[in-house]
């Protein structure tokens, strides 16, 4: 920002507007910086076969290899040979872009095959692919909430920004229930007009705490009050359930969920999002969802690669077993080292720091001293005072990687004077 040529900044064209646009933006950015919340990009070069290692590039410094502990390529599928070969072959045969929106020359055989696979995976009649999980949430909730007369949307307090955006843009009445609080949801539903159309929107695995929703119970409550259920399984698909269809599959609640939303960008290692639901619901979103209709569809090679990834992941239970084994090992080690592991029922392993500046310092020390890359997580992603390091073990992290990380964290905690609880092994 300091290097910006002042003569090239955007000025108010008419003095009466009373704002110097770039000065305004810079002052807002400086406020963010003062709070320690300004985000710098970590420029990674991923290296096929090396994950969880990657090369980090920083201005004015030579690149260095780091161990990545905060990737959402949860299963390492972003570098799996089955996925890469399929993607390369599809680029070779079909080229790069899709060539249009889905309705105007942009529907490829690969999209259709992918949608069939996703519908089967989730035990639904149909599925629809979007360019991202964000767009899938935003478009679907916006379209449903706007179309259903006087619709009310019941939203978990910790729902992702993409769901919040969709609900807001829909113009539906938004009612927020306390996070994972079934009683509060029941109370709100019971207080509403039984004749009003309703949607209950929630997630299965919450991305920053790693806790899990009681899907079956929430769906039962919703259905008792005539509501549709909308479940974001972005942090669960590929990783939970016998075939990797998510927590709803694991908990035997697939049929209870009316609309399942997922991503192709995390456990499946590619990019894109989707919904799976009844044929009528999917056809409705396909026909009325602006974020679906008016945007170029994903490249065929991406759709083909996603399909290859889903097929590989869904029949590889060992991958999920190995993943959970890594998760348990890391949690166990952190606990024994006296590090403040936050409660988590899943592969998302948050370690509490509780302060934005300290969290950034911890992340910097890990990188500079140990070549470990973990991005600090700050407000507004998490509430102030709960800033944390969010660790995401993958099946590719070795025992040595885990031991090294825990040792490095202990050193960093000591250096920063952070609280190291009494370690179970007696050596805090
Ligand atoms: N839902 C949740 C809960 C998420 O955490 C995210 C992204 N991190 C999304 C949706 C959006 O998914 P995508 O990255 O595929 O856009």
Coordinates of C-alpha atoms and ligand atoms in Angstrom, one line a residue:
X1 CA 0.0 0.0 0.0
X2 CA 2.8 2.4 0.9
X3 CA 4.2 2.0 -2.6
X4 CA 1.0 3.1 -4.3
X5 CA 1.6 6.1 -6.6
X6 CA -0.6 8.8 -5.1
X7 CA -1.2 10.3 -8.5
X8 CA -2.8 7.1 -9.7
X9 CA -5.3 6.7 -6.9
X10 CA -9.0 7.1 -7.5
X11 CA -10.3 10.6 -6.7
X12 CA -13.8 11.7 -6.3
X13 CA -14.7 13.0 -9.8
X14 CA -17.2 15.5 -8.4
X15 CA -16.1 17.5 -5.3
X16 CA -19.7 17.3 -3.9
X17 CA -19.2 13.5 -3.4
X18 CA -17.0 14.4 -0.5
X19 CA -14.9 11.2 -0.5
X20 CA -11.5 10.4 -1.8
X21 CA -12.1 6.8 -2.6
X22 CA -8.6 5.3 -2.2
X23 CA -7.9 7.3 0.9
X24 CA -11.1 5.8 2.4
X25 CA -10.1 2.3 1.4
X26 CA -6.5 2.7 2.8
X27 CA -7.8 4.1 6.1
X28 CA -10.1 1.1 6.5
X29 CA -7.2 -1.2 5.6
X30 CA -5.0 0.5 8.2
X31 CA -7.6 -0.1 10.9
X32 CA -7.5 -3.8 10.0
X33 CA -3.7 -3.7 10.1
X34 CA -3.7 -2.0 13.6
X35 CA -5.9 -4.8 14.9
X36 CA -3.5 -7.4 13.5
X37 CA -6.2 -8.7 11.2
X38 CA -4.8 -7.6 7.8
X39 CA -4.4 -10.7 5.7
X40 CA -1.2 -11.4 3.8
X41 CA -1.2 -14.1 1.2
X42 CA 1.1 -17.0 1.7
X43 CA 2.2 -17.8 -1.9
X44 CA 2.5 -21.5 -2.2
X45 CA 3.9 -23.6 -5.0
X46 CA 2.4 -27.1 -4.7
X47 CA 4.6 -29.9 -5.8
X48 CA 3.1 -33.1 -7.1
X49 CA 4.0 -36.0 -4.9
X50 CA 5.3 -33.8 -2.1
X51 CA 2.1 -33.0 -0.2
X52 CA 1.9 -32.1 2.7
X53 CA 5.1 -30.3 1.8
X54 CA 4.9 -27.3 -0.5
X55 CA 7.2 -24.4 -1.5
X56 CA 6.6 -21.0 0.0
X57 CA 7.5 -17.9 -1.9
X58 CA 7.9 -14.5 -0.1
X59 CA 8.9 -11.2 -1.6
X60 CA 12.7 -10.6 -1.4
X61 CA 13.4 -14.1 0.1
X62 CA 14.5 -17.4 -1.5
X63 CA 11.6 -19.9 -1.7
X64 CA 11.6 -22.5 1.1
X65 CA 9.9 -25.9 1.6
X66 CA 7.4 -25.9 4.4
X67 CA 5.0 -28.5 5.9
X68 CA 1.5 -27.4 5.3
X69 CA -0.8 -27.9 8.4
X70 CA -3.8 -25.9 7.3
X71 CA -4.8 -27.2 3.9
X72 CA -8.4 -28.1 3.0
X73 CA -7.1 -30.7 0.6
X74 CA -8.1 -32.9 3.4
X75 CA -7.3 -36.2 1.8
X76 CA -4.5 -35.1 -0.5
X77 CA -6.7 -35.9 -3.5
X78 CA -5.5 -32.7 -5.2
X79 CA -2.3 -34.6 -6.1
X80 CA -3.7 -38.1 -6.5
X81 CA -2.5 -39.8 -9.7
X82 CA -6.1 -41.0 -10.5
X83 CA -7.3 -37.4 -10.4
X84 CA -4.3 -35.9 -12.2
X85 CA -4.3 -38.4 -15.1
X86 CA -8.0 -37.9 -15.7
X87 CA -7.7 -34.2 -15.6
X88 CA -4.8 -34.2 -18.0
X89 CA -6.5 -36.6 -20.4
X90 CA -9.6 -34.5 -20.4
X91 CA -7.7 -31.3 -21.1
X92 CA -6.0 -33.2 -24.0
X93 CA -9.2 -34.4 -25.5
X94 CA -11.7 -31.6 -24.7
X95 CA -9.5 -28.5 -24.1
X96 CA -9.7 -26.0 -21.3
X97 CA -13.0 -24.1 -20.9
X98 CA -16.5 -25.4 -21.0
X99 CA -17.5 -22.9 -23.8
X100 CA -20.6 -21.4 -22.2
X101 CA -23.2 -21.3 -19.5
X102 CA -25.0 -24.5 -18.9
X103 CA -27.9 -23.5 -21.0
X104 CA -25.9 -22.1 -23.9
X105 CA -23.4 -24.7 -25.2
X106 CA -21.8 -25.1 -21.7
X107 CA -23.3 -28.5 -20.7
X108 CA -20.7 -31.1 -21.1
X109 CA -21.0 -34.9 -20.9
X110 CA -18.6 -34.7 -17.9
X111 CA -21.0 -32.4 -16.0
X112 CA -23.9 -34.8 -16.5
X113 CA -21.9 -37.8 -15.5
X114 CA -20.6 -35.9 -12.4
X115 CA -24.2 -34.9 -11.4
X116 CA -25.4 -38.6 -11.7
X117 CA -22.5 -39.7 -9.5
X118 CA -23.3 -37.1 -6.9
X119 CA -27.0 -38.0 -6.8
X120 CA -26.1 -41.6 -6.3
X121 CA -23.5 -40.8 -3.6
X122 CA -26.1 -39.0 -1.6
X123 CA -29.0 -41.3 -2.3
X124 CA -31.0 -38.5 -4.0
X125 CA -32.9 -38.3 -7.3
X126 CA -30.7 -35.6 -8.8
X127 CA -27.8 -33.3 -8.3
X128 CA -26.6 -30.0 -9.7
X129 CA -23.0 -28.7 -10.0
X130 CA -22.0 -25.0 -9.5
X131 CA -18.7 -23.3 -9.9
X132 CA -18.1 -23.3 -6.2
X133 CA -19.6 -24.4 -2.9
X134 CA -20.1 -20.8 -2.1
X135 CA -22.2 -20.2 -5.2
X136 CA -24.1 -23.5 -4.5
X137 CA -25.2 -22.2 -1.1
X138 CA -25.8 -18.6 -2.1
X139 CA -27.8 -19.5 -5.2
X140 CA -29.9 -22.3 -3.7
X141 CA -30.9 -20.5 -0.5
X142 CA -31.5 -17.2 -2.3
X143 CA -33.7 -18.9 -5.0
X144 CA -35.7 -21.0 -2.6
X145 CA -36.2 -18.2 0.0
X146 CA -37.3 -15.8 -2.7
X147 CA -39.7 -18.2 -4.4
X148 CA -41.5 -19.7 -1.5
X149 CA -44.3 -17.3 -0.4
X150 CA -43.5 -15.6 2.9
X151 CA -40.7 -18.1 3.5
X152 CA -38.9 -18.3 6.8
X153 CA -35.4 -19.6 7.0
X154 CA -34.1 -20.9 10.3
X155 CA -30.3 -20.6 10.3
X156 CA -27.7 -21.9 12.7
X157 CA -25.8 -19.0 14.4
X158 CA -22.5 -20.4 13.1
X159 CA -23.6 -20.9 9.5
X160 CA -21.0 -20.1 6.7
X161 CA -21.0 -16.7 5.1
X162 CA -22.3 -18.2 1.8
X163 CA -25.5 -19.4 3.5
X164 CA -25.9 -16.1 5.2
X165 CA -25.5 -14.3 1.9
X166 CA -28.1 -16.5 0.2
X167 CA -30.6 -16.1 3.0
X168 CA -30.1 -12.3 3.1
X169 CA -30.4 -11.9 -0.7
X170 CA -33.6 -14.1 -0.7
X171 CA -35.5 -11.5 1.3
X172 CA -37.0 -14.4 3.4
X173 CA -37.6 -13.9 7.1
X174 CA -34.4 -15.0 8.8
X175 CA -34.5 -16.6 12.3
X176 CA -31.2 -17.5 13.9
X177 CA -31.1 -20.4 16.3
X178 CA -28.3 -20.8 18.8
X179 CA -25.6 -23.0 17.5
X180 CA -26.6 -26.7 17.4
X181 CA -29.3 -25.9 20.0
X182 CA -32.2 -28.2 19.2
X183 CA -34.4 -26.7 22.0
X184 CA -34.0 -23.2 20.7
X185 CA -34.8 -24.3 17.1
X186 CA -37.9 -26.1 18.4
X187 CA -39.0 -23.0 20.3
X188 CA -38.6 -20.8 17.3
X189 CA -40.4 -23.2 15.0
X190 CA -43.2 -23.7 17.4
X191 CA -43.8 -19.9 17.7
X192 CA -44.2 -19.5 14.0
X193 CA -47.4 -19.7 11.8
X194 CA -47.8 -23.4 11.0
X195 CA -49.0 -22.5 7.5
X196 CA -45.8 -20.6 6.5
X197 CA -43.2 -22.4 4.3
X198 CA -40.0 -22.9 6.2
X199 CA -36.4 -24.0 5.6
X200 CA -33.9 -25.1 8.3
X201 CA -30.4 -24.5 7.1
X202 CA -27.4 -25.8 9.0
X203 CA -24.0 -27.5 8.6
X204 CA -22.9 -31.0 9.6
X205 CA -19.2 -30.3 10.5
X206 CA -18.6 -26.7 11.6
X207 CA -15.4 -25.5 9.9
X208 CA -13.7 -23.6 12.7
X209 CA -14.7 -25.6 15.8
X210 CA -14.9 -29.1 14.2
X211 CA -18.1 -29.9 16.1
X212 CA -21.0 -31.9 14.6
X213 CA -24.7 -31.2 14.3
X214 CA -27.3 -33.7 15.5
X215 CA -28.6 -34.1 12.0
X216 CA -31.3 -36.6 12.6
X217 CA -32.8 -34.6 15.5
X218 CA -32.7 -31.3 13.7
X219 CA -34.4 -32.9 10.7
X220 CA -37.1 -34.5 12.8
X221 CA -37.9 -31.2 14.5
X222 CA -37.9 -29.4 11.1
X223 CA -40.2 -31.9 9.5
X224 CA -42.6 -31.9 12.5
X225 CA -43.1 -28.2 11.7
X226 CA -43.3 -28.7 8.0
X227 CA -39.9 -27.3 7.2
X228 CA -37.5 -28.3 4.4
X229 CA -34.0 -29.3 5.6
X230 CA -30.9 -27.8 4.0
X231 CA -27.5 -29.3 5.1
X232 CA -24.0 -28.0 4.2
X233 CA -21.7 -31.0 4.2
X234 CA -18.7 -29.1 2.8
X235 CA -16.4 -30.2 5.6
X236 CA -17.6 -33.8 5.7
X237 CA -18.1 -35.1 2.2
X238 CA -15.4 -37.6 1.2
X239 CA -14.4 -38.1 4.9
X240 CA -17.3 -39.5 6.8
X241 CA -19.7 -42.4 6.1
X242 CA -19.0 -45.8 4.6
X243 CA -18.9 -44.3 1.1
X244 CA -17.8 -40.8 2.1
X245 CA -21.2 -39.3 1.6
X246 CA -20.7 -37.3 4.8
X247 CA -22.0 -37.2 8.3
X248 CA -25.6 -37.7 7.2
X249 CA -24.5 -41.1 5.8
X250 CA -22.5 -41.9 8.9
X251 CA -25.4 -41.1 11.2
X252 CA -28.0 -42.9 9.0
X253 CA -29.8 -39.6 8.3
X254 CA -29.4 -39.3 4.5
X255 CA -33.1 -39.7 3.8
X256 CA -34.0 -37.1 6.4
X257 CA -32.1 -34.3 4.7
X258 CA -34.0 -32.7 1.9
X259 CA -31.2 -30.8 0.3
X260 CA -27.5 -31.7 0.8
X261 CA -24.9 -29.2 -0.3
X262 CA -21.2 -30.1 -0.8
X263 CA -18.0 -29.0 -2.3
X264 CA -15.6 -30.6 -4.8
X265 CA -12.8 -28.4 -3.5
X266 CA -11.8 -29.9 -0.2
X267 CA -11.8 -33.7 0.3
X268 CA -12.2 -34.3 -3.4
X269 CA -9.3 -32.0 -4.2
X270 CA -10.6 -30.1 -7.2
X271 CA -13.0 -27.1 -7.3
X272 CA -16.8 -26.6 -7.6
X273 CA -19.9 -27.1 -5.5
X274 CA -23.2 -28.9 -5.7
X275 CA -26.6 -29.7 -4.3
X276 CA -28.3 -33.1 -4.2
X277 CA -32.0 -33.4 -3.7
X278 CA -35.3 -34.4 -5.2
X279 CA -35.6 -34.2 -9.0
X280 CA -38.2 -31.3 -8.6
X281 CA -36.0 -29.3 -6.2
X282 CA -32.9 -29.7 -8.5
X283 CA -34.9 -28.8 -11.6
X284 CA -36.3 -25.7 -9.8
X285 CA -32.8 -24.4 -8.9
X286 CA -31.5 -25.3 -12.4
X287 CA -34.4 -23.3 -13.9
X288 CA -34.5 -20.3 -11.5
X289 CA -31.1 -20.0 -9.8
X290 CA -29.4 -16.9 -11.2
X291 CA -25.9 -18.0 -9.9
X292 CA -26.3 -21.2 -11.9
X293 CA -28.0 -19.9 -15.0
X294 CA -25.9 -16.8 -15.7
X295 CA -22.4 -18.1 -15.0
X296 CA -20.0 -20.1 -17.3
X297 CA -19.9 -23.8 -16.2
X298 CA -16.8 -25.4 -14.8
X299 CA -14.3 -26.7 -17.3
X300 CA -15.0 -30.3 -18.5
X301 CA -11.6 -31.5 -17.2
X302 CA -12.5 -30.3 -13.7
X303 CA -15.8 -32.1 -13.8
X304 CA -14.0 -35.3 -15.1
X305 CA -11.3 -35.0 -12.4
X306 CA -13.9 -34.5 -9.7
X307 CA -15.8 -37.6 -10.9
X308 CA -12.6 -39.6 -10.8
X309 CA -11.8 -38.3 -7.3
X310 CA -15.3 -39.1 -5.9
X311 CA -15.1 -42.6 -7.4
X312 CA -11.7 -43.2 -5.8
X313 CA -12.6 -41.8 -2.5
X314 CA -16.0 -43.4 -2.1
X315 CA -14.7 -46.9 -2.5
X316 CA -11.6 -46.3 -0.4
X317 CA -12.6 -46.7 3.2
X318 CA -8.9 -47.2 4.2
X319 CA -8.3 -43.5 3.2
X320 CA -10.9 -42.4 5.8
X321 CA -9.6 -44.8 8.4
X322 CA -6.0 -43.5 7.9
X323 CA -7.3 -39.9 8.0
X324 CA -9.0 -40.5 11.4
X325 CA -6.0 -42.3 12.7
X326 CA -3.8 -39.2 11.9
X327 CA -6.4 -37.0 13.5
X328 CA -6.5 -39.1 16.7
X329 CA -2.8 -39.2 16.9
X330 CA -2.4 -35.5 16.6
X331 CA -5.1 -34.8 19.2
X332 CA -3.6 -37.2 21.6
X333 CA -0.1 -35.7 21.2
X334 CA -1.4 -32.1 21.6
X335 CA -3.3 -33.1 24.7
X336 CA -0.3 -34.8 26.3
X337 CA 1.9 -31.8 25.5
X338 CA -0.5 -29.5 27.5
X339 CA -1.4 -27.5 24.4
X340 CA -4.9 -25.9 24.5
X341 CA -6.7 -28.2 22.1
X342 CA -10.3 -27.0 21.7
X343 CA -13.0 -29.7 21.8
X344 CA -13.5 -31.1 18.3
X345 CA -15.3 -34.2 17.2
X346 CA -13.7 -34.2 13.8
X347 CA -10.6 -33.8 11.6
X348 CA -10.6 -30.0 12.3
X349 CA -8.2 -29.5 15.2
X350 CA -8.2 -26.0 16.6
X351 CA -5.6 -24.9 19.1
X352 CA -6.7 -21.8 21.1
X353 CA -4.5 -18.7 21.3
X354 CA -7.2 -16.2 22.2
X355 CA -5.6 -13.0 20.8
X356 CA -5.2 -11.8 17.2
X357 CA -1.7 -10.4 17.5
X358 CA -0.4 -13.4 19.5
X359 CA -2.0 -15.8 17.0
X360 CA -0.2 -14.1 14.1
X361 CA 3.1 -14.2 16.1
X362 CA 2.6 -17.9 16.7
X363 CA 2.1 -18.5 13.1
X364 CA 5.1 -16.4 12.1
X365 CA 7.3 -18.3 14.6
X366 CA 6.2 -21.6 13.3
X367 CA 7.1 -20.6 9.8
X368 CA 10.4 -18.8 10.5
X369 CA 11.7 -21.2 13.0
X370 CA 10.3 -24.6 12.0
X371 CA 9.1 -24.3 8.4
X372 CA 5.6 -25.1 9.5
X373 CA 2.8 -23.3 7.8
X374 CA -0.4 -22.7 9.7
X375 CA -2.5 -19.7 8.9
X376 CA -3.8 -17.8 12.0
X377 CA -7.6 -17.7 12.2
X378 CA -9.0 -14.4 13.5
X379 CA -12.2 -12.4 13.8
X380 CA -14.7 -12.3 12.0
X381 CA -14.0 -15.9 11.0
X382 CA -14.1 -16.7 14.7
X383 CA -15.3 -14.6 17.7
X384 CA -12.8 -12.2 19.2
X385 CA -10.9 -13.8 22.1
X386 CA -11.0 -17.2 20.4
X387 CA -8.3 -16.6 17.8
X388 CA -6.7 -19.9 17.0
X389 CA -4.5 -22.1 14.9
X390 CA -6.7 -24.5 12.9
X391 CA -4.7 -27.7 12.2
X392 CA -6.0 -30.1 9.5
X393 CA -4.1 -33.4 9.5
X394 CA -4.3 -35.4 6.3
X395 CA -3.6 -39.1 5.6
X396 CA -0.3 -37.9 4.2
X397 CA 1.1 -36.4 7.4
X398 CA 3.5 -38.9 8.9
X399 CA 4.2 -39.7 12.6
X400 CA 7.3 -37.6 12.3
X401 CA 5.4 -34.7 11.0
X402 CA 3.0 -34.9 13.9
X403 CA 5.8 -35.2 16.5
X404 CA 7.7 -32.3 15.0
X405 CA 4.6 -30.1 14.9
X406 CA 3.7 -30.7 18.5
X407 CA 7.3 -30.0 19.6
X408 CA 7.4 -26.8 17.6
X409 CA 4.1 -25.7 19.1
X410 CA 5.4 -26.2 22.6
X411 CA 8.5 -24.1 21.9
X412 CA 6.4 -21.4 20.3
X413 CA 4.0 -21.4 23.3
X414 CA 6.9 -21.0 25.7
X415 CA 8.5 -18.2 23.6
X416 CA 5.3 -16.2 23.6
X417 CA 4.5 -16.9 27.3
X418 CA 1.3 -18.6 26.3
X419 CA -0.4 -21.0 28.7
X420 CA 0.8 -24.5 28.6
X421 CA -1.4 -26.6 30.7
X422 CA -0.1 -29.4 32.8
X423 CA 1.1 -31.9 30.3
X424 CA -0.2 -35.4 30.9
X425 CA 3.4 -36.7 30.6
X426 CA 4.4 -34.2 33.3
X427 CA 6.7 -32.2 31.0
X428 CA 4.8 -29.0 30.1
Ligands
LIG1 N1 -19.6 -23.9 3.3 C1 -18.7 -24.0 4.2 C2 -19.1 -24.4 5.6 C3 -17.4 -23.6 4.0 O1 -16.5 -23.6 4.9 C4 -17.0 -23.2 2.7 C5 -15.6 -22.8 2.3 N2 -14.6 -22.8 3.1 C6 -18.0 -23.2 1.7 C7 -19.3 -23.5 2.0 C8 -17.7 -22.7 0.3 O2 -17.2 -23.8 -0.4 P1 -16.2 -23.6 -1.6 O3 -14.8 -23.4 -1.0 O4 -16.3 -24.8 -2.5 O5 -16.6 -22.3 -2.3

